[in-house]
Amino acid sequence: MGKRPAFDEIMGMDGDTPPRPALAALGRWLEETPDDELRRRQEAAETTFRQLGITFAVYGDTDTRERIIPFDIVPRVFLADEWSRLSEGLVQRVEAINAFLDDIYGERRILKDGVLPEDLILGNPQFRPEIAGMRPPHGIWAHICGIDLVRTGPDEFYVLEDNARTPSGVSYMLENREAMVRLCPELFREYRVEPVDSYPDRLLETMKSVAPRGGASGPVCVVLTPGHYNSAYYEHSFLADSMGIELVEAADLVVDDDIVWMRTIAGRVRVDVIYRRVDDDYLDPLVFRADSMLGVPGLIAAYAAGNVAIINAPGNGIADDKAIYSYMPEIVRFYSGGEAKLPNVETWRCREPQALRYVLDHLDEVVVKLVDGSGGYGMLVGPTASRAEIEAFRAALIAEPHRYIAQPTLALSTVPTLADSGLSPRHVDFRPFVLSGSKGVQVVPGGLTRVALKEGSLVVNSSQGGGTKDSFVLMADSPFQRQTQTMGGMTQAQGFGV
C-alpha cells in the first residue's frame, strides 16, 4: 500500500490531470493567483497569529522560544457526500469509545467475554483503578474527541488514532477559518462552506448538558488550565473567552464538603462543570500524584459524589492507548453490533510474538509507535530512518515489545501547499472534533488539517515541523443559495456560482 503514488485531493490520483470536477474552481484559483500573492496572504495570516499569541512551545527543545504553527493558504476540501460518510463513522466510533470506557470502569463485560486480554486493560498505566466504579454525570466519558484520520484514495479513509483525553487544535481550526474568510473571500463566493464558528457555542451547550444540576441561573462552567507555561495555554484562554466562561487555575478552586467552589472577588461560586486541560496525573494530589501543584485537592471526591462533571472524564487516557486502538474494530462490533464504518490502519501488536517477528524483519518498511506516545515522539518511520535509528528501535522492541505497535507506511493523500519553490504536494492528515453530551453526539463540520511541510515527510505534528490548513466542508444543497458566516465580528456572505 505504501509504494503506490499518493492521491492528491485536488488533482486526483495522477496529479497531472485537471482538478477533480467538483474542485475545478479551486484549481482555477490556484492557477490564476500568483505565488507571490498567495505568499503575501499567508504571511499576513501568520503575522496576525503571532500578534494574537497563537503559539506553542516544544518541551525539551533547547530553543525555548514559543512559535506559531505555520499556516498554509491553500485549503483542504471535503465534498458533502464525503463528509456525510465520515460523520456516520465518527459518531459510531465515539459512541463505542464511550461505551467501552463505561464498561471497563464498571461491569467489564468486554473482558468477561474475552474480547480483549484482561492484562491489556488492568495492567495498562493509563487505566485508573482509583475511579473504577465511579460514573460521570449522564454516563458520558468522552465529551470531546479528536479522531485522527488519514486518506489514501478517493473513498479510502482510515482512523490513525483516537484522542479522548484532552484533544487540542480546535483554536487553530477557528483561527484558520477566520484568516481564510478575511484573506481569501473569493473562495467563499465560489464554494458554500459549512461554518465552524459555532464550535464554542456547541461546546458550551455540551458542557451544560452534562451538568449534575441546573442551578438558579444555569450551570456554572469553567476551563481549568495548568497555567500560562503550558504549550496549549492560548487555546485554553481562547476557548474560555469564546464561551464567555472563566479560565481558572487550581488555586482558584476549592473543594468543601465534596462541592467545588470558585473563588471570586464577590465570594465563592459553586462550579458544576470543569473542562479540564490538566492530565489525570496532576488533577487531584489526594488521589493521583501527591506532588502536583496543578490539581485541586478533593476534586475526585466531589466527582465521585456526583457534584461536578469533569470534561473529559478522568481515566479516558486508556482510550488513547495505541494497543487499545488496535482492537477498535472488535470494540465497535461488541458495543454497536455492527462493523466499523471507519476502518483502522492495519496494526501489528508487538506484544504478540508473531507480530513482533514480522515487525523486526520489516523495520525499514513500517512505522513503529509507542502505545502511549503522542506528538510524533517515540516513533520510527522505517523508510526514512537511518540505519542507526532502525537498530536502536530494534533493541527497544526486543527489550519491551509490549510498549510498541507497528503499521504499514501508507501513501497519505496530498494537498497542494505553498513551498519555497511554489505550489507543491504535501502529505496531510485530519483531526475532526466530535462532541458528546446528554442530547447526543455531533460532529463539527470542519476540523484541523495538519500538513507535513517537508517534502516527502509523513510526519505532520507541529512539534516535528508540521503546519496547518483550513478544512472546507462543502454544503450539499442548491448552488445558488447563500449562507452568511460571521467570524470575529465580520460577516461574510457566501455564495456558490456556476
mmCIF file of C-alpha atoms in Angstrom, residues 158-484:
data_model
loop_
_atom_site.group_PDB
_atom_site.id
_atom_site.type_symbol
_atom_site.label_atom_id
_atom_site.label_comp_id
_atom_site.label_asym_id
_atom_site.label_seq_id
_atom_site.Cartn_x
_atom_site.Cartn_y
_atom_site.Cartn_z
ATOM 1 C CA TYR A 158 -8.654 5.278 7.877
ATOM 2 C CA VAL A 159 -8.545 6.146 11.578
ATOM 3 C CA LEU A 160 -4.933 6.681 12.581
ATOM 4 C CA GLU A 161 -5.507 7.227 16.303
ATOM 5 C CA ASP A 162 -8.088 8.290 18.863
ATOM 6 C CA ASN A 163 -7.693 11.289 21.179
ATOM 7 C CA ALA A 164 -10.082 11.144 24.124
ATOM 8 C CA ARG A 165 -8.037 12.787 26.883
ATOM 9 C CA THR A 166 -7.596 16.481 26.069
ATOM 10 C CA PRO A 167 -7.529 16.751 22.258
ATOM 11 C CA SER A 168 -6.031 20.067 21.191
ATOM 12 C CA GLY A 169 -6.018 22.096 17.997
ATOM 13 C CA VAL A 170 -9.552 23.437 17.817
ATOM 14 C CA SER A 171 -8.336 27.035 18.216
ATOM 15 C CA TYR A 172 -6.309 26.593 15.035
ATOM 16 C CA MET A 173 -9.409 25.315 13.244
ATOM 17 C CA LEU A 174 -11.240 28.511 14.207
ATOM 18 C CA GLU A 175 -8.397 30.960 13.619
ATOM 19 C CA ASN A 176 -7.505 29.366 10.282
ATOM 20 C CA ARG A 177 -11.084 29.872 9.099
ATOM 21 C CA GLU A 178 -11.151 33.476 10.234
ATOM 22 C CA ALA A 179 -7.913 34.105 8.324
ATOM 23 C CA MET A 180 -9.279 32.483 5.174
ATOM 24 C CA VAL A 181 -12.551 34.455 5.280
ATOM 25 C CA ARG A 182 -10.551 37.667 5.616
ATOM 26 C CA LEU A 183 -7.763 36.954 3.140
ATOM 27 C CA CYS A 184 -9.448 34.759 0.508
ATOM 28 C CA PRO A 185 -13.079 35.917 0.320
ATOM 29 C CA GLU A 186 -13.290 34.902 -3.341
ATOM 30 C CA LEU A 187 -13.170 31.227 -2.351
ATOM 31 C CA PHE A 188 -16.277 31.665 -0.218
ATOM 32 C CA ARG A 189 -18.054 33.176 -3.200
ATOM 33 C CA GLU A 190 -17.202 30.098 -5.263
ATOM 34 C CA TYR A 191 -17.957 27.494 -2.630
ATOM 35 C CA ARG A 192 -20.665 27.304 0.018
ATOM 36 C CA VAL A 193 -18.626 26.217 3.029
ATOM 37 C CA GLU A 194 -20.088 24.916 6.280
ATOM 38 C CA PRO A 195 -19.241 27.416 9.049
ATOM 39 C CA VAL A 196 -17.178 26.264 12.034
ATOM 40 C CA ASP A 197 -17.518 29.341 14.213
ATOM 41 C CA SER A 198 -20.379 27.745 16.153
ATOM 42 C CA TYR A 199 -17.902 25.407 17.887
ATOM 43 C CA PRO A 200 -17.618 27.414 21.150
ATOM 44 C CA ASP A 201 -21.425 27.553 21.400
ATOM 45 C CA ARG A 202 -21.680 23.833 20.687
ATOM 46 C CA LEU A 203 -19.014 23.085 23.297
ATOM 47 C CA LEU A 204 -20.714 25.210 25.941
ATOM 48 C CA GLU A 205 -24.050 23.559 25.148
ATOM 49 C CA THR A 206 -22.379 20.157 25.545
ATOM 50 C CA MET A 207 -20.868 21.178 28.887
ATOM 51 C CA LYS A 208 -24.165 22.486 30.240
ATOM 52 C CA SER A 209 -25.989 19.367 29.072
ATOM 53 C CA VAL A 210 -23.931 17.126 31.371
ATOM 54 C CA ALA A 211 -24.111 19.330 34.458
ATOM 55 C CA PRO A 212 -25.244 17.372 37.525
ATOM 56 C CA ARG A 213 -27.583 20.250 38.495
ATOM 57 C CA GLY A 214 -29.118 23.275 36.823
ATOM 58 C CA GLY A 215 -28.688 25.976 39.435
ATOM 59 C CA ALA A 216 -30.807 29.118 39.698
ATOM 60 C CA SER A 217 -29.218 30.755 36.657
ATOM 61 C CA GLY A 218 -27.994 27.645 34.879
ATOM 62 C CA PRO A 219 -24.888 25.533 35.497
ATOM 63 C CA VAL A 220 -21.576 27.271 36.136
ATOM 64 C CA CYS A 221 -18.857 26.059 33.737
ATOM 65 C CA VAL A 222 -15.120 26.786 33.828
ATOM 66 C CA VAL A 223 -11.965 25.880 31.913
ATOM 67 C CA LEU A 224 -9.171 24.541 34.158
ATOM 68 C CA THR A 225 -5.684 25.260 32.795
ATOM 69 C CA PRO A 226 -2.267 24.242 34.150
ATOM 70 C CA GLY A 227 -1.208 27.856 33.570
ATOM 71 C CA HIS A 228 0.417 30.105 31.019
ATOM 72 C CA TYR A 229 3.555 27.965 30.781
ATOM 73 C CA ASN A 230 1.563 25.157 29.175
ATOM 74 C CA SER A 231 2.161 24.790 25.415
ATOM 75 C CA ALA A 232 -1.577 24.984 24.665
ATOM 76 C CA TYR A 233 -2.351 27.897 27.000
ATOM 77 C CA TYR A 234 -3.507 30.104 24.136
ATOM 78 C CA GLU A 235 -6.173 27.553 23.281
ATOM 79 C CA HIS A 236 -7.328 27.331 26.893
ATOM 80 C CA SER A 237 -7.792 31.095 27.169
ATOM 81 C CA PHE A 238 -9.252 31.355 23.657
ATOM 82 C CA LEU A 239 -11.954 28.779 24.382
ATOM 83 C CA ALA A 240 -12.853 30.222 27.771
ATOM 84 C CA ASP A 241 -13.147 33.677 26.255
ATOM 85 C CA SER A 242 -15.151 32.414 23.256
ATOM 86 C CA MET A 243 -17.614 30.614 25.542
ATOM 87 C CA GLY A 244 -17.844 33.528 27.964
ATOM 88 C CA ILE A 245 -16.808 31.431 30.969
ATOM 89 C CA GLU A 246 -13.992 31.696 33.497
ATOM 90 C CA LEU A 247 -10.470 30.413 32.861
ATOM 91 C CA VAL A 248 -9.206 29.105 36.201
ATOM 92 C CA GLU A 249 -6.106 27.545 37.695
ATOM 93 C CA ALA A 250 -6.002 25.152 40.629
ATOM 94 C CA ALA A 251 -5.595 27.964 43.175
ATOM 95 C CA ASP A 252 -8.912 29.473 42.006
ATOM 96 C CA LEU A 253 -10.860 26.363 43.044
ATOM 97 C CA VAL A 254 -11.502 24.803 46.423
ATOM 98 C CA VAL A 255 -13.469 21.712 47.432
ATOM 99 C CA ASP A 256 -15.605 21.935 50.541
ATOM 100 C CA ASP A 257 -17.878 19.078 51.638
ATOM 101 C CA ASP A 258 -17.497 17.411 48.206
ATOM 102 C CA ILE A 259 -18.627 20.551 46.370
ATOM 103 C CA VAL A 260 -16.321 22.552 44.071
ATOM 104 C CA TRP A 261 -16.233 26.297 44.596
ATOM 105 C CA MET A 262 -14.574 29.055 42.590
ATOM 106 C CA ARG A 263 -13.016 31.940 44.460
ATOM 107 C CA THR A 264 -14.110 35.317 43.091
ATOM 108 C CA ILE A 265 -13.866 38.886 44.354
ATOM 109 C CA ALA A 266 -17.599 38.686 45.080
ATOM 110 C CA GLY A 267 -17.231 35.495 47.119
ATOM 111 C CA ARG A 268 -17.383 31.784 46.382
ATOM 112 C CA VAL A 269 -19.390 30.476 43.437
ATOM 113 C CA ARG A 270 -20.362 26.826 43.070
ATOM 114 C CA VAL A 271 -18.896 25.121 39.955
ATOM 115 C CA ASP A 272 -20.892 22.472 38.106
ATOM 116 C CA VAL A 273 -18.768 21.609 35.048
ATOM 117 C CA ILE A 274 -14.987 21.708 34.620
ATOM 118 C CA TYR A 275 -13.414 21.457 31.175
ATOM 119 C CA ARG A 276 -10.010 20.388 32.377
ATOM 120 C CA ARG A 277 -6.821 20.729 30.342
ATOM 121 C CA VAL A 278 -4.813 19.104 33.137
ATOM 122 C CA ASP A 279 -3.692 15.481 32.784
ATOM 123 C CA ASP A 280 -5.030 12.816 35.155
ATOM 124 C CA ASP A 281 -1.716 12.524 36.985
ATOM 125 C CA TYR A 282 -1.931 16.131 38.159
ATOM 126 C CA LEU A 283 -5.694 16.517 38.573
ATOM 127 C CA ASP A 284 -6.033 15.808 42.307
ATOM 128 C CA PRO A 285 -2.994 15.396 44.599
ATOM 129 C CA LEU A 286 -5.105 13.436 47.092
ATOM 130 C CA VAL A 287 -5.749 10.696 44.532
ATOM 131 C CA PHE A 288 -3.030 10.816 41.879
ATOM 132 C CA ARG A 289 0.386 12.496 42.133
ATOM 133 C CA ALA A 290 0.781 13.873 45.635
ATOM 134 C CA ASP A 291 3.341 16.448 44.456
ATOM 135 C CA SER A 292 1.025 18.040 41.909
ATOM 136 C CA MET A 293 0.653 21.809 42.187
ATOM 137 C CA LEU A 294 -1.689 21.922 39.163
ATOM 138 C CA GLY A 295 -4.610 19.981 40.627
ATOM 139 C CA VAL A 296 -7.426 20.597 43.070
ATOM 140 C CA PRO A 297 -7.360 18.588 46.330
ATOM 141 C CA GLY A 298 -10.655 16.768 46.789
ATOM 142 C CA LEU A 299 -11.793 17.158 43.164
ATOM 143 C CA ILE A 300 -12.169 13.412 42.599
ATOM 144 C CA ALA A 301 -14.215 13.062 45.800
ATOM 145 C CA ALA A 302 -16.579 15.764 44.525
ATOM 146 C CA TYR A 303 -16.717 13.964 41.168
ATOM 147 C CA ALA A 304 -17.433 10.613 42.849
ATOM 148 C CA ALA A 305 -20.241 12.246 44.851
ATOM 149 C CA GLY A 306 -21.840 13.339 41.574
ATOM 150 C CA ASN A 307 -21.493 17.031 42.374
ATOM 151 C CA VAL A 308 -19.347 18.079 39.397
ATOM 152 C CA ALA A 309 -18.854 16.988 35.792
ATOM 153 C CA ILE A 310 -15.275 16.773 34.522
ATOM 154 C CA ILE A 311 -14.707 17.074 30.788
ATOM 155 C CA ASN A 312 -13.154 14.821 29.643
ATOM 156 C CA ALA A 313 -13.712 12.294 32.411
ATOM 157 C CA PRO A 314 -10.741 11.039 34.460
ATOM 158 C CA GLY A 315 -9.479 7.693 33.183
ATOM 159 C CA ASN A 316 -10.092 8.408 29.490
ATOM 160 C CA GLY A 317 -6.409 8.067 28.657
ATOM 161 C CA ILE A 318 -6.763 4.339 28.115
ATOM 162 C CA ALA A 319 -8.923 5.035 25.049
ATOM 163 C CA ASP A 320 -5.908 6.886 23.549
ATOM 164 C CA ASP A 321 -3.626 3.900 24.019
ATOM 165 C CA LYS A 322 -2.455 2.618 20.633
ATOM 166 C CA ALA A 323 -2.664 -1.011 21.725
ATOM 167 C CA ILE A 324 -6.324 -0.426 22.599
ATOM 168 C CA TYR A 325 -6.700 1.325 19.227
ATOM 169 C CA SER A 326 -5.681 -1.888 17.506
ATOM 170 C CA TYR A 327 -8.763 -3.564 18.990
ATOM 171 C CA MET A 328 -11.189 -0.804 17.996
ATOM 172 C CA PRO A 329 -12.843 -2.870 15.216
ATOM 173 C CA GLU A 330 -13.688 -5.510 17.846
ATOM 174 C CA ILE A 331 -14.719 -2.810 20.353
ATOM 175 C CA VAL A 332 -17.064 -1.166 17.838
ATOM 176 C CA ARG A 333 -18.549 -4.559 16.938
ATOM 177 C CA PHE A 334 -19.016 -5.519 20.604
ATOM 178 C CA TYR A 335 -20.899 -2.365 21.593
ATOM 179 C CA SER A 336 -22.707 -1.461 18.355
ATOM 180 C CA GLY A 337 -23.418 -4.902 16.943
ATOM 181 C CA GLY A 338 -22.121 -3.806 13.525
ATOM 182 C CA GLU A 339 -18.876 -3.452 11.629
ATOM 183 C CA ALA A 340 -16.826 -0.273 11.976
ATOM 184 C CA LYS A 341 -17.754 2.245 9.294
ATOM 185 C CA LEU A 342 -14.295 3.807 9.573
ATOM 186 C CA PRO A 343 -11.554 1.153 9.441
ATOM 187 C CA ASN A 344 -8.302 1.186 11.362
ATOM 188 C CA VAL A 345 -4.931 1.215 9.702
ATOM 189 C CA GLU A 346 -3.571 -2.352 9.716
ATOM 190 C CA THR A 347 -1.710 -2.710 13.016
ATOM 191 C CA TRP A 348 0.770 -5.226 14.414
ATOM 192 C CA ARG A 349 0.748 -5.547 18.203
ATOM 193 C CA CYS A 350 4.370 -6.124 19.102
ATOM 194 C CA ARG A 351 3.314 -7.748 22.390
ATOM 195 C CA GLU A 352 2.280 -10.751 20.236
ATOM 196 C CA PRO A 353 5.317 -12.918 19.271
ATOM 197 C CA GLN A 354 4.291 -13.484 15.655
ATOM 198 C CA ALA A 355 3.652 -9.777 15.086
ATOM 199 C CA LEU A 356 6.952 -8.895 16.748
ATOM 200 C CA ARG A 357 8.850 -11.220 14.425
ATOM 201 C CA TYR A 358 7.226 -9.642 11.381
ATOM 202 C CA VAL A 359 7.990 -6.095 12.549
ATOM 203 C CA LEU A 360 11.623 -6.915 13.363
ATOM 204 C CA ASP A 361 12.017 -8.356 9.859
ATOM 205 C CA HIS A 362 10.448 -5.291 8.193
ATOM 206 C CA LEU A 363 11.661 -2.353 10.289
ATOM 207 C CA ASP A 364 12.775 -0.462 7.190
ATOM 208 C CA GLU A 365 9.235 -0.630 5.765
ATOM 209 C CA VAL A 366 6.903 0.091 8.701
ATOM 210 C CA VAL A 367 6.059 2.876 11.143
ATOM 211 C CA VAL A 368 6.657 1.917 14.800
ATOM 212 C CA LYS A 369 4.944 3.845 17.622
ATOM 213 C CA LEU A 370 4.894 3.808 21.403
ATOM 214 C CA VAL A 371 1.453 2.703 22.587
ATOM 215 C CA ASP A 372 1.250 5.767 24.860
ATOM 216 C CA GLY A 373 3.197 8.151 22.628
ATOM 217 C CA SER A 374 1.980 11.443 21.162
ATOM 218 C CA GLY A 375 3.216 14.493 19.296
ATOM 219 C CA GLY A 376 5.324 12.482 16.860
ATOM 220 C CA TYR A 377 7.761 11.454 19.602
ATOM 221 C CA GLY A 378 8.897 7.875 20.183
ATOM 222 C CA MET A 379 8.175 6.980 16.569
ATOM 223 C CA LEU A 380 10.167 5.294 13.800
ATOM 224 C CA VAL A 381 9.314 5.914 10.143
ATOM 225 C CA GLY A 382 11.211 2.992 8.668
ATOM 226 C CA PRO A 383 11.579 4.108 5.013
ATOM 227 C CA THR A 384 13.176 7.437 6.004
ATOM 228 C CA ALA A 385 15.079 6.271 9.114
ATOM 229 C CA SER A 386 18.849 5.869 9.306
ATOM 230 C CA ARG A 387 20.414 2.500 9.946
ATOM 231 C CA ALA A 388 21.359 3.636 13.460
ATOM 232 C CA GLU A 389 17.763 4.662 14.216
ATOM 233 C CA ILE A 390 16.437 1.328 12.977
ATOM 234 C CA GLU A 391 18.883 -0.619 15.104
ATOM 235 C CA ALA A 392 18.047 1.470 18.170
ATOM 236 C CA PHE A 393 14.357 0.675 17.701
ATOM 237 C CA ARG A 394 15.180 -2.982 17.155
ATOM 238 C CA ALA A 395 16.837 -3.105 20.567
ATOM 239 C CA ALA A 396 13.923 -1.247 22.190
ATOM 240 C CA LEU A 397 11.383 -3.609 20.615
ATOM 241 C CA ILE A 398 13.212 -6.688 21.792
ATOM 242 C CA ALA A 399 13.556 -5.282 25.313
ATOM 243 C CA GLU A 400 9.943 -4.066 25.756
ATOM 244 C CA PRO A 401 7.755 -5.299 22.896
ATOM 245 C CA HIS A 402 4.516 -4.577 24.788
ATOM 246 C CA ARG A 403 5.221 -0.853 24.563
ATOM 247 C CA TYR A 404 5.015 -0.713 20.759
ATOM 248 C CA ILE A 405 2.711 -1.199 17.806
ATOM 249 C CA ALA A 406 3.636 -1.001 14.118
ATOM 250 C CA GLN A 407 1.747 -0.040 10.979
ATOM 251 C CA PRO A 408 2.441 -0.056 7.246
ATOM 252 C CA THR A 409 3.799 3.122 5.705
ATOM 253 C CA LEU A 410 0.719 4.481 3.980
ATOM 254 C CA ALA A 411 0.735 6.677 0.892
ATOM 255 C CA LEU A 412 -1.008 9.539 2.688
ATOM 256 C CA SER A 413 -3.009 11.847 0.448
ATOM 257 C CA THR A 414 -1.530 15.190 -0.540
ATOM 258 C CA VAL A 415 -2.879 18.718 -0.974
ATOM 259 C CA PRO A 416 -1.081 21.484 -2.905
ATOM 260 C CA THR A 417 0.930 23.543 -0.425
ATOM 261 C CA LEU A 418 2.919 26.747 -0.825
ATOM 262 C CA ALA A 419 6.578 25.719 -0.557
ATOM 263 C CA ASP A 420 9.704 27.814 -1.153
ATOM 264 C CA SER A 421 9.704 26.777 -4.807
ATOM 265 C CA GLY A 422 5.969 27.384 -5.291
ATOM 266 C CA LEU A 423 2.950 25.102 -5.049
ATOM 267 C CA SER A 424 3.914 21.526 -4.325
ATOM 268 C CA PRO A 425 2.066 18.454 -2.976
ATOM 269 C CA ARG A 426 2.492 17.787 0.736
ATOM 270 C CA HIS A 427 1.061 14.950 2.843
ATOM 271 C CA VAL A 428 -1.806 15.715 5.219
ATOM 272 C CA ASP A 429 -3.850 14.161 7.992
ATOM 273 C CA PHE A 430 -7.054 15.387 9.619
ATOM 274 C CA ARG A 431 -8.460 15.805 13.123
ATOM 275 C CA PRO A 432 -12.242 16.359 13.249
ATOM 276 C CA PHE A 433 -13.769 17.188 16.618
ATOM 277 C CA VAL A 434 -16.721 15.192 17.977
ATOM 278 C CA LEU A 435 -18.838 16.426 20.899
ATOM 279 C CA SER A 436 -20.898 14.096 23.116
ATOM 280 C CA GLY A 437 -23.494 15.491 25.505
ATOM 281 C CA SER A 438 -26.679 14.290 27.118
ATOM 282 C CA LYS A 439 -28.565 15.255 23.943
ATOM 283 C CA GLY A 440 -26.428 13.125 21.619
ATOM 284 C CA VAL A 441 -23.268 13.180 19.508
ATOM 285 C CA GLN A 442 -22.400 15.854 16.956
ATOM 286 C CA VAL A 443 -19.507 16.250 14.524
ATOM 287 C CA VAL A 444 -18.276 19.792 13.906
ATOM 288 C CA PRO A 445 -18.334 20.374 10.094
ATOM 289 C CA GLY A 446 -14.631 21.015 9.720
ATOM 290 C CA GLY A 447 -11.523 20.214 11.684
ATOM 291 C CA LEU A 448 -7.769 20.586 11.872
ATOM 292 C CA THR A 449 -5.813 19.608 8.767
ATOM 293 C CA ARG A 450 -2.157 19.121 9.599
ATOM 294 C CA VAL A 451 0.384 19.186 6.786
ATOM 295 C CA ALA A 452 3.933 17.826 6.602
ATOM 296 C CA LEU A 453 5.791 20.854 5.243
ATOM 297 C CA LYS A 454 8.997 18.975 4.471
ATOM 298 C CA GLU A 455 8.989 17.402 1.027
ATOM 299 C CA GLY A 456 8.283 13.669 1.235
ATOM 300 C CA SER A 457 7.749 13.747 5.002
ATOM 301 C CA LEU A 458 4.831 11.861 6.550
ATOM 302 C CA VAL A 459 5.180 13.493 9.997
ATOM 303 C CA VAL A 460 2.615 16.280 10.369
ATOM 304 C CA ASN A 461 2.987 17.097 14.088
ATOM 305 C CA SER A 462 3.682 20.741 14.866
ATOM 306 C CA SER A 463 6.467 19.718 17.236
ATOM 307 C CA GLN A 464 8.135 17.996 14.284
ATOM 308 C CA GLY A 465 7.882 20.903 11.840
ATOM 309 C CA GLY A 466 4.333 20.424 10.543
ATOM 310 C CA GLY A 467 1.820 23.136 9.693
ATOM 311 C CA THR A 468 -1.945 23.548 9.368
ATOM 312 C CA LYS A 469 -4.551 24.296 6.696
ATOM 313 C CA ASP A 470 -8.179 25.347 6.802
ATOM 314 C CA SER A 471 -10.592 22.472 6.155
ATOM 315 C CA PHE A 472 -13.604 23.276 3.977
ATOM 316 C CA VAL A 473 -16.699 21.089 4.220
ATOM 317 C CA LEU A 474 -18.934 21.920 1.269
ATOM 318 C CA MET A 475 -22.693 22.209 1.659
ATOM 319 C CA ALA A 476 -24.868 19.780 -0.226
ATOM 320 C CA ASP A 477 -27.768 21.986 -1.272
ATOM 321 C CA SER A 478 -28.543 24.264 -4.242
ATOM 322 C CA PRO A 479 -25.575 26.132 -5.745
ATOM 323 C CA PHE A 480 -27.471 29.428 -5.854
ATOM 324 C CA GLN A 481 -28.490 29.641 -2.206
ATOM 325 C CA ARG A 482 -26.387 31.809 0.059
ATOM 326 C CA GLN A 483 -25.094 31.382 3.577
ATOM 327 C CA THR A 484 -23.881 34.114 5.898
#
